[in-house]
Amino acid sequence: MAEKHIDHNAPVLVIGLGRFGASVAETLVKQGREVLAIERSPELVQQWASTLTHVVAADATNIDALRQLGAQEFSSAVVGVGTSIESSVLITVNLVDLGIEHLWVKAITPSHGKILTRIGANHVIYPEADAGVRAAHLVGGRMLDFIEFDDGFAIVKMYPPKETQGFTLAQSQVRSKYGVTIVGVKSPGEDFTYALPDTIVTRRDMLIVSGHVDLLERFAARP
C-alpha cells in the first residue's frame, strides 16, 4: 500500500528530549514548524522550556496521558527515547494505536529496529550507527561530508584530487575513469554552481560528487 502524503507544514509530536530528540525538536522549531515535545524528566522539560514553546512533562508509555495531550491529532511523530528499548517500543505501540501515520523512531540496535518496524514504525533511524559510518568515511581527510543512501549510492563533499585541478571536467574525464559524477563545484566566496563540461576545477574548490560508495572512496583516495 502506498504511503500517505506527508504534510510538511503540519505540527510534529516529539517524544524524548535527549540529544537526538532535542536536536530534532529544535531544528523543526527553527524551520517554523509547530512542535509539541513530551519528556518524562522535569529537569529536561525545564531546560528546553525557553527554546521549545510547547514542552510537557509526561510519561508517553501511558496511552491515556498521550490522549489527554492530544497526541492523536498529530499526523507525524518522532520518538527519540533511547535509554530503554522497552519504553521505546511501548511508546511506538501507543502512537500506532492512536493512528499517527508517520513515525520516525530512534533505534539502538538492529534487533530493536526490527521490532519497531514490525509494530508499525515506518521510519527507523540509527543515529549512532549512521554517525559512525559517516565519521569513518571522513577520517581519510579529503571528504568533508558524506551522505549514504540505502542502495549503496552516496553524495559527498570533498576536496579535488590533483589530477582534476586546472582542468575542465571534460578534460579530466572523471566519470569515465572513476564511475562517479561531479554534480557541482563550490569556489571560495562564490555561489554553488552545477557542474558543466567546461567547468574548470581549481585547487581551492570543493566538489559535490555522487556515485557508488566504493567508487567514491576510490576517487577520494587519489592524491
Coordinates of C-alpha atoms in Angstrom, one line a residue:
M1 CA 0.0 0.0 0.0
A2 CA 1.3 3.4 -0.9
E3 CA 2.5 5.6 2.0
K4 CA 0.2 8.5 2.7
H5 CA 1.3 12.1 1.8
I6 CA 3.2 13.9 4.5
D7 CA 2.0 17.5 5.2
H8 CA 5.4 19.3 5.6
N9 CA 3.7 22.2 7.5
A10 CA 1.8 20.1 10.0
P11 CA 2.7 20.2 13.7
V12 CA 5.0 17.4 14.9
L13 CA 5.0 15.5 18.1
V14 CA 8.5 14.8 19.6
I15 CA 8.8 12.4 22.4
G16 CA 12.1 12.3 24.4
L17 CA 14.4 15.3 24.8
G18 CA 17.7 13.6 24.9
R19 CA 20.4 14.7 22.5
F20 CA 18.6 13.2 19.4
G21 CA 15.1 14.3 20.2
A22 CA 16.1 17.8 21.4
S23 CA 18.1 18.3 18.2
V24 CA 15.1 17.3 16.1
A25 CA 12.7 19.4 18.0
E26 CA 15.0 22.5 18.0
T27 CA 15.6 22.2 14.3
L28 CA 11.9 21.9 13.5
V29 CA 11.2 25.0 15.5
K30 CA 13.9 26.9 13.6
Q31 CA 12.2 25.8 10.4
G32 CA 9.0 27.4 11.6
R33 CA 7.2 24.1 12.5
E34 CA 4.9 23.8 15.5
V35 CA 6.2 21.2 17.9
L36 CA 4.8 19.5 21.0
A37 CA 7.6 17.9 23.0
I38 CA 6.9 15.3 25.6
E39 CA 9.6 14.4 28.1
R40 CA 9.4 12.4 31.3
S41 CA 12.3 14.2 33.1
P42 CA 11.2 17.5 34.7
E43 CA 14.8 18.7 34.5
L44 CA 14.9 18.4 30.7
V45 CA 11.5 20.0 30.4
Q46 CA 12.8 23.0 32.3
Q47 CA 16.0 23.1 30.3
W48 CA 14.1 23.3 27.0
A49 CA 11.1 25.3 28.0
S50 CA 12.5 28.6 26.8
T51 CA 13.6 27.2 23.4
L52 CA 10.6 25.0 22.6
T53 CA 7.3 26.7 23.0
H54 CA 5.3 23.6 23.8
V55 CA 7.1 21.2 26.3
V56 CA 5.2 18.9 28.6
A57 CA 6.3 16.6 31.4
A58 CA 4.5 13.3 30.9
D59 CA 5.0 9.6 30.6
A60 CA 4.5 8.7 26.9
T61 CA 4.3 4.9 27.7
N62 CA 0.9 5.7 29.2
I63 CA -1.6 6.0 26.3
D64 CA -4.1 7.8 28.4
A65 CA -1.5 10.6 29.1
L66 CA -0.9 10.9 25.3
R67 CA -4.7 11.1 24.6
Q68 CA -5.0 13.9 27.2
L69 CA -2.3 15.8 25.4
G70 CA -4.0 15.4 22.1
A71 CA -1.3 13.2 20.5
Q72 CA -4.0 11.5 18.3
E73 CA -4.4 14.9 16.5
F74 CA -0.9 14.7 15.1
S75 CA 0.0 13.1 11.7
S76 CA 3.7 12.9 12.4
A77 CA 5.8 12.0 15.4
V78 CA 9.4 11.4 16.4
V79 CA 10.4 9.1 19.2
G80 CA 13.9 9.9 20.5
V81 CA 13.8 7.7 23.5
G82 CA 17.0 5.7 23.5
T83 CA 17.8 4.7 27.1
S84 CA 15.2 2.0 27.3
I85 CA 14.2 -0.3 24.4
E86 CA 11.1 -1.3 26.4
S87 CA 9.9 2.3 26.7
S88 CA 10.7 3.0 23.0
V89 CA 8.6 0.0 22.0
L90 CA 5.7 0.9 24.3
I91 CA 5.6 4.5 23.1
T92 CA 5.7 3.4 19.5
V93 CA 2.8 1.0 20.0
N94 CA 0.8 3.7 21.7
L95 CA 1.4 6.1 18.7
V96 CA 0.4 3.4 16.3
D97 CA -2.8 2.7 18.3
L98 CA -3.6 6.4 18.3
G99 CA -3.5 6.4 14.5
I100 CA -0.4 8.6 13.9
E101 CA 0.5 7.9 10.2
H102 CA 4.2 8.9 10.1
L103 CA 6.5 7.6 12.8
W104 CA 10.3 8.3 13.0
V105 CA 11.7 6.2 15.8
K106 CA 15.3 6.1 17.1
A107 CA 16.7 2.6 17.3
I108 CA 19.6 1.5 19.4
T109 CA 20.3 -1.9 17.7
P110 CA 19.3 -3.7 14.5
S111 CA 17.0 -6.0 16.6
H112 CA 15.4 -3.0 18.2
G113 CA 14.9 -1.5 14.8
K114 CA 13.3 -4.8 13.5
I115 CA 10.8 -4.8 16.4
L116 CA 9.9 -1.1 15.7
T117 CA 9.3 -1.8 12.1
R118 CA 7.1 -4.8 12.8
I119 CA 4.9 -2.8 15.2
G120 CA 4.3 0.0 12.8
A121 CA 7.2 2.5 12.8
N122 CA 7.6 3.4 9.1
H123 CA 10.9 5.3 9.6
V124 CA 13.5 3.7 11.8
I125 CA 16.6 5.8 12.5
Y126 CA 20.0 4.7 13.7
P127 CA 21.8 7.9 14.7
E128 CA 24.8 6.4 16.4
A129 CA 25.5 3.9 13.7
D130 CA 24.9 6.4 10.9
A131 CA 27.3 8.9 12.6
G132 CA 29.9 6.2 13.0
V133 CA 29.7 5.2 9.3
R134 CA 29.9 8.9 8.3
A135 CA 32.9 9.5 10.6
A136 CA 34.8 6.5 9.1
H137 CA 34.4 8.0 5.6
L138 CA 35.5 11.4 6.8
V139 CA 38.6 10.3 8.7
G140 CA 40.7 9.9 5.5
G141 CA 40.8 13.7 5.1
R142 CA 39.6 14.6 1.6
M143 CA 35.9 14.0 2.2
L144 CA 34.3 16.9 4.1
D145 CA 30.8 15.4 4.2
F146 CA 29.2 12.1 3.4
I147 CA 25.5 11.1 2.9
E148 CA 24.8 7.4 2.0
F149 CA 21.5 6.0 0.7
D150 CA 20.1 2.5 1.1
D151 CA 21.3 1.2 -2.2
G152 CA 25.0 2.0 -1.7
F153 CA 24.7 5.3 -3.5
A154 CA 26.2 8.3 -1.8
I155 CA 26.8 12.0 -2.2
V156 CA 30.0 13.6 -0.8
K157 CA 31.6 17.0 -0.5
M158 CA 35.3 16.7 -1.0
Y159 CA 38.5 18.5 -2.0
P160 CA 39.5 17.9 -5.6
P161 CA 42.3 15.4 -6.4
K162 CA 45.3 16.9 -8.1
E163 CA 44.5 15.4 -11.5
T164 CA 41.3 17.5 -11.7
Q165 CA 42.9 20.8 -10.7
G166 CA 43.4 23.3 -13.5
F167 CA 41.3 21.2 -16.0
T168 CA 37.7 21.3 -17.2
L169 CA 35.5 18.4 -16.2
A170 CA 35.5 17.3 -19.8
Q171 CA 39.3 17.2 -19.8
S172 CA 39.7 15.3 -16.5
Q173 CA 37.1 12.7 -17.6
V174 CA 36.3 11.7 -14.0
R175 CA 33.1 9.9 -14.9
S176 CA 34.7 7.6 -17.5
K177 CA 37.8 7.0 -15.3
Y178 CA 36.2 6.5 -11.9
G179 CA 32.5 6.0 -12.5
V180 CA 31.4 8.9 -10.3
T181 CA 29.7 12.2 -11.3
I182 CA 30.8 15.7 -10.2
V183 CA 27.5 17.3 -9.6
G184 CA 28.6 20.7 -8.5
V185 CA 31.6 23.0 -7.7
K186 CA 31.9 25.5 -4.9
S187 CA 34.6 28.1 -5.3
P188 CA 35.7 30.2 -2.3
G189 CA 33.5 33.4 -2.0
E190 CA 31.2 32.3 -4.8
D191 CA 27.8 30.6 -5.0
F192 CA 27.5 26.9 -5.6
T193 CA 27.3 26.1 -9.4
Y194 CA 26.1 23.0 -11.1
A195 CA 28.9 21.2 -12.9
L196 CA 29.2 21.5 -16.7
P197 CA 31.7 20.0 -19.1
D198 CA 33.5 23.4 -19.4
T199 CA 33.7 23.9 -15.6
I200 CA 37.3 24.4 -14.5
V201 CA 38.3 22.9 -11.1
T202 CA 40.9 24.8 -9.0
R203 CA 42.9 23.7 -6.0
R204 CA 40.7 25.8 -3.7
D205 CA 37.4 24.4 -4.9
M206 CA 35.1 21.9 -3.2
L207 CA 33.4 19.3 -5.2
I208 CA 29.9 17.7 -4.8
V209 CA 30.3 14.2 -6.1
S210 CA 27.7 11.4 -6.5
G211 CA 28.1 7.7 -7.1
H212 CA 28.5 4.2 -5.5
V213 CA 30.3 4.3 -2.2
D214 CA 33.2 2.1 -3.3
L215 CA 33.8 4.2 -6.4
L216 CA 33.7 7.4 -4.4
E217 CA 36.2 6.0 -1.9
R218 CA 38.5 5.2 -4.8
F219 CA 38.2 8.7 -6.3
A220 CA 38.7 10.4 -2.9
A221 CA 41.8 8.3 -2.3
R222 CA 43.5 9.8 -5.4
P223 CA 46.4 12.2 -4.4

